[in-house]
């Protein structure tokens, strides 16, 4: 996450808080993406018994099969249901028929066919009313509540569930009541009523213990792990997730193993153990692929994206986030879509692409507001607050950050409260309000120490040691059964040594951290003023150095441009690059071929300063070398390959290539804004796409070109994204539609006048404010 460092006036904490900062905003929505699951009972055994059964016995086995496969193989469950209903047509039994309809409703929920699910919920309700079957009425309520939860109508779902629980009080179906309580807890968690959710799941656990219903018990352990995770009780969360994992291993439940390993991966991610977290995520990914669970696969892809972001690989993270978003958009899960949009917005912020960041964050915030998801909304607002801060809008940054803090407190999410304090501290410090920054930092530290106190860390270490010991015990029992006594002793000895070493390392690290923290705090209290003065001097030195670097980069950038505009017999050309205060990486160039063909390039590098100058220099050299190539798409493919081979970290080049030969215009693009073409014969403006991934991002991306015929009086306008993505003082973007309108106003003028109209429009839009990015234009008219 590009939230920024905690508070720089505490230099010895810099590395620690950089890692802690990246954990929390990103991880709130990871904890909301945790998994729950149902058991997988001997499906093969049921199928074997089914082959020799008939009548009501066969119907009951078909119902059992429906319950087992309705999530993992929903279509198969529907087929079992249809067969059962056919049997019941000949030998009617209303209660059995109601149970079949109930399970078909669940299968349609898992297929995300909610209209069909609603139909079966109504059928279950009507049949139950006609026969006085009370459990059937509760089943119908359960189905309706899940449908409402899926649609994001949480308050309505709670009303139905509370009524169903009351209806079940006089019945003895304890497992059904536990299911209803778990569902109520899940809905409360989505409304950020986390303490209420925890109480629901604890009550369900109390009902289930000793009953022998392994599936719902495991489900309840998982719910308790998720809820404790959200509340920042990581030791409790790990305990419950490991209990679920042990049951799933014992039962060889692949779906359960996938869910448990993913959930444990989230916990280690929050504890900063990224490599261990990635191990668990990769295990989960393997299981999801094996059982073909696409939506849950997306959640694990999203989590792997988070690890890449935290380890400083934003472009890799973006790939995983976009894969997850594509899957969730197809399934229509608003809750999950909001998570992916938030993550993508965070990545674009770290890449300084403010317009894309604002677009994705705004969508995520709108969805979370509509769902009433206070915790998720708080996390998104904190990222937005950092965006405003980086864009120089201090007032909006503070107000947005405070709104996020308020929502986090209402949701009771301690990890998000901690992050809110952290973000506000950085915003105040970044803008010179050191007293306010220190106050926020102290609040942050208090919450941090509460979440990560030594007792909880010790409990987590003990749980992990216990988990490893139980795994080793299972291995030992297996070896004993195989009479491998010698290997048993060797394994036990090595395991004991490893555990002893791990415990020693944990104790040493705990001691070292406490000692360093104590020494640092003492030093801070003695030299707070000195640190502030030293920081001011460092900031001035950094500012002077940055100014020199920007001046050198600006000179380099301008030197890349052609010395003059080519004189072409068939077209009239004009070009201009208007740089921003902070040097970007815009670029344009021309190459005139001996036969009169003219090739034009316009580009926009990522980043600013010397880094942008580096990739512009490389691109100019490659263009000069390859411009004689007959195929524009091949030029882009060659440049893309060459930039990739240079291994420039996080540096890419958006580029548009245009070639004019006789009356034919060829275009090929790599992430540039659309080219605008005015047709003199019709008076209409057309668009020609220059889309495609920026150069240097993917080695195997294949670029394409298009051909357009030009006639006398036609005008073509090319530009970088500086004008369409220009922000005014209200943070409103100029927009591509506005660019087209401005172009239509002057299409009959000369290319110079058209460019002048663009720049004047930009000046009026800014109204005296700072230009954020370079604006580059190449315009030509057919004579």
XYZ file of C-alpha atoms in Angstrom:
783
model
C 0.000 0.000 0.000
C 1.232 3.481 -0.758
C -0.034 4.927 2.519
C 3.389 6.282 3.465
C 5.687 5.918 6.457
C 4.187 6.199 9.929
C 5.839 9.276 11.439
C 9.345 10.109 10.299
C 10.248 11.962 13.469
C 10.736 8.511 14.999
C 13.633 7.264 12.823
C 14.505 4.070 14.683
C 10.955 2.806 14.181
C 11.048 3.478 10.432
C 11.532 -0.082 9.155
C 9.133 -1.560 11.685
C 6.291 0.832 10.923
C 6.819 0.645 7.152
C 5.941 -3.050 7.316
C 3.161 -2.594 9.868
C 1.612 0.195 7.808
C 1.203 -2.041 4.808
C -0.473 -4.788 6.779
C -3.678 -3.377 8.101
C -5.700 -1.404 5.496
C -4.955 -4.115 2.997
C -5.771 -6.877 5.454
C -9.159 -5.775 6.708
C -10.780 -6.908 3.512
C -8.610 -10.060 3.486
C -10.164 -11.131 6.766
C -13.613 -10.507 5.291
C -12.633 -12.808 2.426
C -12.005 -15.785 4.763
C -13.659 -19.064 3.908
C -16.314 -21.258 5.414
C -17.192 -24.719 4.208
C -19.293 -27.824 4.577
C -18.024 -31.373 5.021
C -17.634 -34.005 2.322
C -19.121 -37.271 3.595
C -18.265 -40.454 1.730
C -19.957 -39.474 -1.522
C -18.614 -42.588 -3.214
C -20.098 -44.797 -0.485
C -23.493 -43.139 -0.877
C -23.375 -43.709 -4.629
C -22.599 -47.398 -4.068
C -25.584 -47.778 -1.740
C -27.757 -45.828 -4.196
C -27.191 -48.418 -6.914
C -29.075 -51.075 -4.888
C -31.769 -48.919 -3.272
C -35.313 -48.041 -4.237
C -38.414 -46.247 -2.971
C -38.166 -43.983 0.095
C -34.756 -45.430 0.948
C -33.465 -44.224 -2.419
C -35.036 -40.782 -1.876
C -33.257 -40.419 1.479
C -29.907 -41.375 -0.073
C -30.490 -38.893 -2.909
C -31.156 -36.181 -0.303
C -27.907 -37.078 1.500
C -26.042 -36.828 -1.809
C -27.628 -33.444 -2.517
C -26.432 -32.136 0.831
C -22.895 -33.378 0.175
C -22.410 -32.025 -3.371
C -24.737 -28.996 -3.564
C -21.800 -26.584 -3.106
C -19.026 -28.341 -5.038
C -21.179 -29.876 -7.808
C -24.445 -27.925 -7.812
C -25.690 -29.225 -11.173
C -25.176 -32.791 -9.964
C -27.190 -31.992 -6.818
C -30.050 -30.683 -8.970
C -30.058 -33.937 -10.947
C -30.305 -35.934 -7.721
C -33.212 -33.726 -6.667
C -35.066 -34.237 -9.944
C -34.700 -38.008 -9.608
C -36.034 -37.891 -6.023
C -39.040 -35.793 -7.090
C -39.832 -38.287 -9.868
C -39.921 -41.104 -7.317
C -42.134 -39.049 -4.976
C -44.653 -38.456 -7.775
C -45.475 -42.154 -7.635
C -45.214 -42.465 -3.841
C -45.970 -38.987 -2.388
C -44.446 -37.872 0.917
C -44.838 -34.133 1.592
C -42.042 -33.903 4.160
C -39.506 -35.671 1.938
C -40.610 -33.584 -1.036
C -40.157 -30.392 1.034
C -36.641 -31.468 1.998
C -35.749 -32.113 -1.649
C -37.063 -28.689 -2.688
C -35.099 -27.098 0.175
C -31.817 -28.668 -1.026
C -32.523 -27.682 -4.626
C -32.884 -24.106 -3.392
C -29.387 -24.262 -1.876
C -27.951 -25.672 -5.082
C -29.332 -22.684 -7.016
C -27.820 -20.325 -4.424
C -24.399 -21.850 -4.999
C -24.952 -21.488 -8.752
C -25.767 -17.797 -8.051
C -29.160 -18.241 -9.748
C -31.014 -16.308 -7.073
C -34.353 -16.041 -8.889
C -34.576 -19.834 -9.061
C -33.522 -20.069 -5.401
C -36.336 -17.654 -4.448
C -38.831 -19.821 -6.322
C -37.822 -22.919 -4.320
C -37.856 -20.985 -1.053
C -41.470 -20.041 -1.788
C -42.320 -23.658 -2.702
C -40.852 -24.892 0.591
C -42.811 -22.268 2.518
C -46.136 -23.046 0.804
C -45.858 -26.820 1.223
C -44.839 -26.424 4.872
C -47.788 -24.136 5.597
C -50.236 -26.535 3.964
C -49.012 -29.452 6.118
C -48.042 -27.628 9.323
C -44.426 -28.762 8.871
C -42.654 -26.262 11.192
C -39.111 -27.259 10.264
C -40.002 -26.622 6.640
C -40.991 -23.046 7.490
C -37.632 -22.542 9.196
C -35.854 -24.037 6.169
C -37.638 -21.537 3.942
C -36.561 -18.694 6.250
C -32.962 -19.956 6.176
C -32.988 -19.992 2.357
C -34.506 -16.505 2.175
C -31.937 -15.120 4.618
C -29.030 -16.485 2.568
C -30.503 -15.019 -0.617
C -30.858 -11.611 1.080
C -27.309 -11.856 2.405
C -26.028 -12.618 -1.104
C -27.916 -9.595 -2.429
C -26.473 -7.384 0.313
C -29.822 -6.849 2.105
C -28.345 -7.558 5.515
C -30.899 -5.909 7.795
C -33.771 -7.839 6.169
C -31.767 -11.058 6.535
C -31.291 -10.412 10.269
C -35.029 -9.917 10.829
C -35.831 -13.226 9.121
C -33.101 -15.138 10.983
C -34.094 -13.797 14.411
C -37.696 -14.800 13.792
C -36.607 -18.269 12.593
C -34.474 -18.768 15.717
C -37.457 -17.871 17.900
C -39.673 -20.297 15.954
C -37.099 -23.034 16.557
C -36.869 -22.477 20.319
C -39.613 -24.981 21.115
C -38.219 -27.569 18.686
C -35.411 -29.989 19.394
C -33.497 -29.534 16.165
C -30.347 -28.231 17.839
C -28.197 -28.472 14.700
C -30.667 -26.362 12.724
C -30.604 -23.721 15.438
C -26.789 -23.727 15.334
C -26.911 -23.237 11.554
C -29.246 -20.267 11.973
C -26.986 -18.736 14.632
C -23.944 -19.138 12.404
C -25.788 -17.512 9.513
C -26.861 -14.649 11.806
C -23.247 -14.226 12.897
C -22.081 -14.074 9.279
C -24.595 -11.341 8.460
C -23.698 -9.364 11.601
C -20.038 -9.551 10.624
C -20.827 -8.076 7.230
C -22.520 -5.200 9.035
C -19.351 -4.870 11.176
C -21.296 -5.939 14.287
C -18.363 -8.118 15.212
C -19.013 -8.585 18.928
C -22.593 -9.675 18.173
C -21.280 -12.037 15.503
C -18.821 -13.547 17.983
C -21.634 -14.112 20.489
C -23.753 -15.834 17.788
C -20.952 -18.266 16.881
C -20.042 -18.995 20.518
C -23.699 -19.853 21.205
C -23.708 -22.139 18.151
C -20.530 -23.832 19.408
C -22.127 -24.458 22.783
C -25.054 -26.204 21.098
C -22.880 -28.382 18.847
C -20.205 -29.625 21.241
C -20.851 -33.257 22.012
C -23.489 -33.783 19.303
C -21.155 -35.380 16.786
C -22.154 -33.166 13.840
C -18.598 -32.732 12.531
C -19.558 -30.646 9.499
C -21.326 -27.856 11.378
C -18.802 -27.989 14.232
C -15.953 -27.435 11.780
C -17.948 -24.645 10.151
C -18.398 -23.008 13.547
C -14.679 -23.219 14.361
C -14.012 -21.439 11.074
C -16.564 -18.696 11.776
C -14.991 -18.153 15.206
C -11.550 -17.928 13.618
C -12.736 -15.350 11.086
C -14.538 -13.196 13.648
C -11.643 -13.203 16.132
C -9.368 -12.271 13.243
C -11.503 -9.207 12.449
C -11.433 -8.223 16.128
C -7.630 -8.407 16.184
C -7.582 -11.456 18.495
C -5.064 -13.328 16.373
C -4.180 -15.920 19.016
C -7.842 -16.958 19.339
C -8.298 -16.875 15.568
C -5.302 -19.163 14.998
C -6.571 -21.593 17.652
C -9.952 -22.038 15.953
C -8.551 -22.212 12.408
C -6.101 -24.926 13.476
C -8.921 -26.891 15.120
C -10.837 -26.728 11.825
C -7.704 -27.709 9.891
C -7.114 -30.792 12.043
C -10.685 -32.031 11.490
C -10.434 -31.451 7.740
C -7.133 -33.320 7.556
C -8.576 -36.219 9.491
C -11.584 -36.400 7.143
C -9.539 -35.709 3.966
C -11.919 -32.837 3.214
C -10.195 -30.981 0.351
C -12.553 -28.041 0.355
C -12.166 -27.678 4.084
C -8.377 -27.973 3.774
C -8.386 -25.211 1.168
C -10.471 -22.931 3.383
C -8.447 -23.573 6.535
C -5.056 -23.140 4.895
C -6.224 -19.882 3.302
C -7.515 -18.548 6.621
C -4.294 -19.432 8.436
C -2.371 -17.783 5.601
C -4.262 -14.533 6.302
C -3.248 -14.647 9.959
C 0.440 -15.111 9.175
C 0.154 -12.308 6.643
C -1.149 -9.991 9.360
C 1.706 -11.075 11.613
C 4.182 -10.076 8.897
C 5.373 -13.631 8.136
C 4.881 -13.287 4.391
C 6.813 -16.357 3.235
C 4.897 -18.638 5.603
C 1.648 -16.961 4.566
C 2.462 -17.581 0.898
C 3.069 -21.274 1.647
C -0.467 -21.589 3.038
C -1.971 -19.610 0.131
C -0.265 -21.850 -2.424
C -1.649 -24.925 -0.635
C -5.125 -23.396 -0.768
C -4.685 -22.528 -4.440
C -3.788 -26.142 -5.192
C -6.912 -27.439 -3.453
C -9.256 -24.881 -5.090
C -7.962 -25.814 -8.543
C -8.284 -29.515 -7.777
C -11.951 -29.193 -6.769
C -12.667 -26.440 -9.337
C -14.004 -23.818 -6.895
C -13.700 -20.662 -8.998
C -15.062 -18.012 -6.595
C -12.927 -19.213 -3.705
C -9.966 -19.482 -6.061
C -10.450 -15.757 -6.686
C -10.148 -15.017 -2.963
C -6.831 -16.825 -2.765
C -5.600 -15.056 -5.922
C -6.549 -11.802 -4.215
C -4.524 -12.787 -1.135
C -1.465 -13.740 -3.200
C -1.784 -10.329 -4.816
C -1.645 -8.802 -1.331
C 1.592 -10.651 -0.542
C 3.145 -9.351 -3.766
C 2.062 -5.811 -2.891
C 3.554 -6.060 0.585
C 6.800 -7.478 -0.793
C 7.163 -4.552 -3.198
C 5.905 -6.143 -6.427
C 2.957 -3.856 -7.323
C 2.673 -4.909 -10.959
C 2.552 -8.590 -10.032
C -0.019 -7.763 -7.359
C -2.122 -5.899 -9.922
C -2.260 -9.010 -12.127
C -3.599 -11.154 -9.275
C -6.088 -8.482 -8.148
C -7.487 -8.077 -11.672
C -7.842 -11.857 -12.046
C -9.839 -11.958 -8.801
C -11.985 -8.990 -9.878
C -12.822 -10.630 -13.225
C -14.053 -13.787 -11.466
C -16.081 -11.884 -8.862
C -17.666 -9.598 -11.446
C -18.826 -12.692 -13.310
C -20.370 -14.137 -10.139
C -21.916 -10.782 -9.172
C -20.656 -10.814 -5.577
C -20.781 -7.118 -4.592
C -19.015 -7.740 -1.295
C -16.030 -9.362 -3.031
C -16.022 -6.907 -5.949
C -15.580 -4.061 -3.460
C -12.526 -5.829 -1.991
C -10.838 -6.199 -5.385
C -11.640 -2.614 -6.419
C -10.134 -1.343 -3.174
C -6.965 -3.382 -3.715
C -6.557 -2.214 -7.310
C -7.093 1.396 -6.229
C -4.343 0.959 -3.643
C -1.927 -0.408 -6.256
C -2.579 2.486 -8.639
C -1.920 4.863 -5.744
C 1.478 3.236 -5.136
C 2.191 3.647 -8.876
C 1.207 7.358 -8.658
C -1.659 6.820 -11.112
C -4.067 9.022 -9.163
C -6.908 9.024 -11.686
C -7.151 5.218 -11.825
C -6.750 5.000 -8.054
C -9.580 7.497 -7.489
C -11.827 5.711 -9.987
C -11.451 2.273 -8.373
C -11.628 3.558 -4.792
C -14.795 5.533 -5.546
C -16.498 2.415 -6.932
C -15.435 0.375 -3.891
C -16.689 3.041 -1.480
C -20.053 3.305 -3.257
C -20.586 -0.463 -3.020
C -19.550 -0.625 0.631
C -21.824 2.256 1.566
C -24.752 0.528 -0.153
C -24.004 -2.721 1.722
C -23.596 -1.032 5.113
C -20.105 -2.541 5.439
C -18.606 -0.137 7.989
C -15.309 -1.969 8.412
C -14.644 -2.286 4.691
C -15.763 1.304 4.094
C -13.354 2.502 6.796
C -10.453 0.731 5.075
C -11.299 2.238 1.673
C -11.625 5.729 3.160
C -8.158 5.432 4.692
C -6.637 4.653 1.291
C -8.611 7.575 -0.178
C -7.300 9.850 2.594
C -3.739 8.982 1.610
C -4.610 9.654 -2.046
C -5.890 13.139 -1.162
C -2.748 13.747 0.860
C -0.470 12.779 -2.028
C -2.493 15.039 -4.334
C -1.879 17.957 -1.946
C -5.419 18.315 -0.559
C -4.681 18.351 3.188
C -8.214 19.274 4.319
C -9.873 16.423 2.421
C -7.161 13.998 3.542
C -7.795 14.783 7.222
C -11.604 14.780 6.991
C -11.629 11.511 5.037
C -9.163 9.903 7.432
C -11.252 10.947 10.433
C -14.402 9.533 8.822
C -12.545 6.238 8.336
C -11.448 6.283 12.006
C -15.030 6.898 13.186
C -16.383 3.994 11.123
C -13.586 1.696 12.299
C -14.468 2.521 15.916
C -18.165 1.868 15.242
C -17.268 -1.459 13.619
C -15.009 -2.427 16.525
C -12.207 -3.406 14.126
C -9.056 -2.770 16.169
C -6.676 -3.422 13.304
C -8.446 -0.765 11.201
C -8.549 1.658 14.157
C -4.798 1.233 14.480
C -4.304 1.905 10.780
C -6.553 4.984 10.898
C -4.359 6.476 13.625
C -1.312 5.582 11.575
C -2.614 7.251 8.402
C -3.701 10.407 10.228
C -0.289 10.619 11.929
C 1.431 10.477 8.560
C -0.879 13.091 6.994
C -0.261 15.544 9.858
C 3.484 14.905 9.835
C 3.699 15.222 6.036
C 2.073 18.656 6.229
C 4.149 19.950 9.142
C 1.633 19.503 11.992
C 4.045 17.649 14.271
C 2.074 18.072 17.508
C -1.054 16.532 15.957
C 1.086 13.825 14.334
C 2.601 12.894 17.678
C -0.836 12.677 19.315
C -2.092 10.325 16.596
C 1.071 8.252 16.792
C 0.641 7.750 20.535
C -2.918 6.501 19.945
C -1.621 4.215 17.202
C 1.065 2.807 19.498
C -1.444 2.118 22.269
C -3.701 0.117 19.919
C -0.708 -1.657 18.387
C 0.630 -2.743 21.779
C -2.847 -4.022 22.704
C -3.104 -6.184 19.586
C 0.487 -7.407 19.514
C 1.205 -7.757 23.234
C 3.769 -10.298 24.370
C 1.163 -12.623 25.889
C -0.702 -12.943 22.586
C 2.555 -13.466 20.693
C 3.518 -16.195 23.148
C 0.107 -17.852 22.753
C 0.446 -17.799 18.959
C 3.899 -19.358 19.191
C 2.540 -22.058 21.534
C -0.365 -22.799 19.188
C 1.977 -23.152 16.236
C 4.266 -25.414 18.239
C 1.252 -27.473 19.341
C 0.038 -27.728 15.751
C 3.437 -28.904 14.555
C 3.651 -31.369 17.429
C 0.260 -32.865 16.502
C 1.355 -33.244 12.882
C 4.549 -34.960 13.968
C 2.520 -37.241 16.232
C 0.408 -38.352 13.264
C 3.569 -39.074 11.288
C 4.991 -41.098 14.179
C 1.817 -43.199 14.433
C 2.038 -43.924 10.719
C 5.645 -45.030 11.053
C 4.768 -47.310 13.983
C 2.092 -49.005 11.918
C 4.730 -49.675 9.273
C 7.221 -50.957 11.890
C 9.827 -48.353 10.910
C 11.174 -47.999 14.443
C 14.580 -46.577 13.513
C 13.122 -43.846 11.313
C 10.666 -43.092 14.107
C 13.443 -42.354 16.620
C 15.389 -40.306 14.078
C 12.331 -38.245 13.115
C 11.396 -37.688 16.746
C 14.920 -36.552 17.628
C 15.148 -34.143 14.700
C 11.679 -32.792 15.366
C 12.539 -32.183 18.984
C 15.713 -30.345 18.041
C 13.843 -28.230 15.488
C 11.167 -27.316 18.028
C 13.819 -26.474 20.606
C 15.629 -24.248 18.103
C 12.389 -22.540 17.088
C 11.499 -21.867 20.726
C 14.988 -20.471 21.378
C 14.730 -18.194 18.340
C 11.276 -16.980 19.383
C 12.486 -16.237 22.920
C 15.591 -14.453 21.654
C 13.647 -12.369 19.137
C 11.106 -11.400 21.792
C 13.891 -10.365 24.159
C 15.735 -8.430 21.447
C 12.601 -6.602 20.330
C 11.662 -5.605 23.873
C 15.164 -4.361 24.526
C 15.330 -2.333 21.299
C 11.851 -0.896 21.895
C 12.772 0.147 25.426
C 16.015 1.794 24.323
C 14.310 3.589 21.447
C 11.494 4.950 23.579
C 13.970 6.264 26.161
C 15.989 7.978 23.471
C 12.857 9.452 21.904
C 11.644 10.990 25.158
C 15.060 12.614 25.716
C 15.494 14.053 22.225
C 12.082 14.833 20.741
C 12.986 18.451 19.891
C 16.380 17.488 18.474
C 14.714 14.907 16.254
C 12.238 17.476 14.939
C 15.023 19.963 14.136
C 17.106 17.264 12.470
C 14.111 16.205 10.431
C 13.566 19.778 9.218
C 17.193 19.984 8.055
C 16.945 16.621 6.302
C 13.717 17.625 4.582
C 15.386 20.798 3.278
C 18.358 18.801 1.960
C 16.015 16.305 0.312
C 14.036 19.145 -1.249
C 17.182 20.787 -2.669
C 18.427 17.471 -4.022
C 15.055 16.674 -5.589
C 14.973 20.122 -7.206
C 18.378 19.528 -8.815
C 17.310 16.091 -9.987
C 14.099 17.471 -11.522
C 15.977 20.223 -13.344
C 18.427 17.699 -14.784
C 15.588 15.366 -15.715
C 13.688 18.204 -17.410
C 16.742 19.077 -19.520
C 17.137 15.413 -20.460
C 13.443 15.114 -21.316
C 13.463 18.182 -23.595
C 16.638 16.973 -25.326
C 14.768 13.849 -26.433
C 12.350 15.858 -28.589
C 13.003 16.455 -32.314
C 14.741 19.730 -33.190
C 12.107 20.659 -35.783
C 8.768 19.542 -37.204
C 9.163 17.684 -40.538
C 8.028 19.435 -43.725
C 5.663 17.005 -45.425
C 4.092 17.626 -48.847
C 0.695 16.091 -48.008
C 0.057 17.061 -44.403
C 0.424 20.091 -42.146
C 1.852 19.139 -38.716
C 2.171 20.789 -35.286
C 3.434 19.372 -31.975
C 3.858 20.604 -28.397
C 4.892 19.212 -25.021
C 3.877 21.353 -22.032
C 5.716 19.993 -18.997
C 4.440 19.923 -15.463
C 6.418 21.348 -12.549
C 7.445 17.823 -11.624
C 9.072 16.257 -14.657
C 7.201 13.376 -16.209
C 8.116 11.225 -19.155
C 6.164 12.407 -22.217
C 7.860 12.079 -25.578
C 7.190 12.536 -29.296
C 9.324 12.031 -32.399
C 9.198 11.755 -36.196
C 10.975 9.626 -38.794
C 10.595 10.498 -42.477
C 11.315 7.662 -44.894
C 12.979 8.127 -48.295
C 9.711 7.342 -50.122
C 7.863 10.123 -48.280
C 6.285 7.868 -45.639
C 6.175 9.567 -42.229
C 6.217 7.652 -38.928
C 5.144 9.505 -35.763
C 5.593 8.307 -32.195
C 4.003 9.730 -29.035
C 4.661 8.243 -25.616
C 4.228 8.601 -21.876
C 6.595 6.900 -19.419
C 5.606 5.873 -15.903
C 7.143 7.690 -12.977
C 8.902 11.050 -12.809
C 12.357 12.594 -12.851
C 15.478 10.696 -13.849
C 13.685 7.338 -13.917
C 11.281 8.571 -16.567
C 14.200 10.072 -18.494
C 15.907 6.679 -18.506
C 13.075 4.845 -20.203
C 12.432 7.744 -22.622
C 16.107 7.624 -23.673
C 15.901 3.872 -24.232
C 12.644 4.196 -26.175
C 13.977 6.955 -28.436
C 17.010 4.840 -29.323
C 14.850 1.808 -30.056
C 12.438 3.882 -32.178
C 15.283 5.314 -34.246
C 16.621 1.806 -34.776
C 13.296 0.157 -35.661
C 11.289 2.946 -37.341
C 12.056 1.660 -40.859
C 10.294 -1.634 -40.106
C 7.272 -2.058 -42.385
C 4.935 -3.259 -39.616
C 4.064 -0.931 -36.718
C 2.879 -3.810 -34.548
C 6.268 -5.512 -34.929
C 7.993 -2.290 -33.825
C 5.930 -2.309 -30.618
C 6.612 -5.995 -30.039
C 10.382 -5.471 -30.478
C 10.468 -2.417 -28.174
C 8.387 -4.267 -25.578
C 10.799 -7.202 -25.652
C 13.852 -4.926 -25.406
C 12.508 -2.944 -22.434
C 11.645 -6.168 -20.642
C 15.207 -7.401 -21.164
C 16.561 -4.195 -19.551
C 14.898 -5.203 -16.221
C 13.924 -1.630 -15.344
C 11.993 -1.887 -12.042
C 8.390 -0.688 -12.363
C 9.165 1.422 -15.440
C 6.866 1.183 -18.456
C 6.182 3.223 -21.578
C 2.754 3.875 -23.067
C 3.163 4.510 -26.798
C 1.225 5.299 -29.927
C 2.712 4.707 -33.397
C 1.194 6.408 -36.459
C 2.359 6.078 -40.061
C 1.137 8.194 -43.010
C 1.723 6.730 -46.457
C -0.097 8.317 -49.397
C -3.756 8.486 -48.222
C -3.493 5.598 -45.737
C -3.108 6.042 -41.978
C -1.787 3.103 -39.910
C -2.124 3.121 -36.096
C -0.802 0.825 -33.356
C -1.000 1.488 -29.620
C 0.300 0.421 -26.245
C -1.829 2.067 -23.566
C -2.224 5.573 -25.054
C -5.408 7.683 -25.195
C -7.640 7.255 -28.248
C -6.620 9.122 -31.418
C -9.280 11.579 -32.653
C -10.001 11.835 -36.401
C -12.147 14.622 -37.857
C -13.755 13.724 -41.198
C -14.112 16.812 -43.383
C -16.617 15.065 -45.666
C -19.133 14.332 -42.873
C -18.188 16.851 -40.181
C -18.000 14.012 -37.633
C -15.223 13.087 -35.166
C -14.211 9.430 -35.038
C -12.062 7.586 -32.488
C -9.223 5.172 -33.224
C -8.107 3.021 -30.304
C -4.454 3.021 -29.243
C -5.095 0.604 -26.363
C -2.828 -2.248 -25.343
C -0.621 -2.985 -22.350
C 2.211 -0.455 -21.800
C 5.594 -1.506 -23.153
C 7.691 -3.459 -20.686
C 4.788 -4.935 -18.709
C 4.363 -8.385 -20.351
C 6.889 -10.222 -22.458
C 4.352 -12.261 -24.444
C 1.764 -9.565 -25.213
C 0.997 -9.289 -28.932
C 0.277 -5.801 -30.299
C -1.909 -5.112 -33.349
C -2.460 -2.296 -35.827
C -5.409 -0.781 -37.676
C -5.664 1.023 -41.034
C -7.694 4.167 -41.709
C -8.136 5.942 -45.058
C -7.564 9.716 -45.013
C -9.103 12.359 -47.281
C -8.459 16.021 -47.921
C -9.274 18.220 -44.933
C -9.234 15.350 -42.395
C -7.572 16.178 -39.066
C -5.895 13.723 -36.671
C -5.179 14.631 -33.016
C -2.856 12.557 -30.820
C -2.150 13.276 -27.168
C -0.870 11.875 -23.878
C -3.191 11.493 -20.897
C -2.093 14.820 -19.355
C -5.112 16.762 -20.646
C -7.955 14.192 -20.313
C -6.789 13.222 -16.803
C -6.190 16.810 -15.632
C -7.717 17.564 -12.194
C -9.074 20.970 -11.154
C -9.279 22.371 -7.626
C -12.491 20.364 -6.983
C -10.697 17.124 -7.914
C -12.860 16.885 -11.054
C -11.174 15.274 -14.051
C -11.177 17.101 -17.417
C -12.305 13.875 -19.121
C -12.115 12.382 -22.577
C -15.595 13.565 -23.564
C -14.536 17.143 -22.836
C -11.430 16.656 -25.002
C -13.622 15.613 -27.933
C -15.849 18.689 -27.445
C -12.844 21.004 -27.417
C -11.521 19.321 -30.562
C -14.856 19.738 -32.353
C -14.787 23.472 -31.603
C -11.603 24.081 -33.656
C -11.333 21.228 -36.171
C -11.399 23.642 -39.118
C -8.440 25.636 -37.781
C -4.729 24.931 -38.340
C -2.945 22.263 -36.229
C -1.177 25.046 -34.270
C -4.514 26.695 -33.418
C -5.996 23.339 -32.376
C -3.134 22.696 -29.939
C -3.386 26.277 -28.643
C -7.111 25.707 -27.985
C -6.295 22.534 -26.006
C -3.699 24.294 -23.813
C -5.946 27.331 -23.207
C -8.786 24.994 -22.190
C -6.435 23.257 -19.747
C -5.363 26.615 -18.296
C -8.974 27.643 -17.700
C -9.742 24.254 -16.151
C -6.824 24.569 -13.707
C -7.822 28.157 -12.800
C -4.372 28.963 -11.451
C -3.739 25.566 -9.845
C -0.757 23.328 -10.445
C -0.593 21.125 -13.553
C -0.117 17.525 -12.383
C 1.338 15.845 -15.483
C 2.927 16.638 -18.824
C 0.561 17.410 -21.698
C 1.756 16.411 -25.166
C -0.031 16.935 -28.497
C 0.694 15.987 -32.110
C -1.921 17.259 -34.610
C -1.856 17.061 -38.410
C -4.245 17.982 -41.210
C -4.399 16.491 -44.718
C -3.731 19.191 -47.340
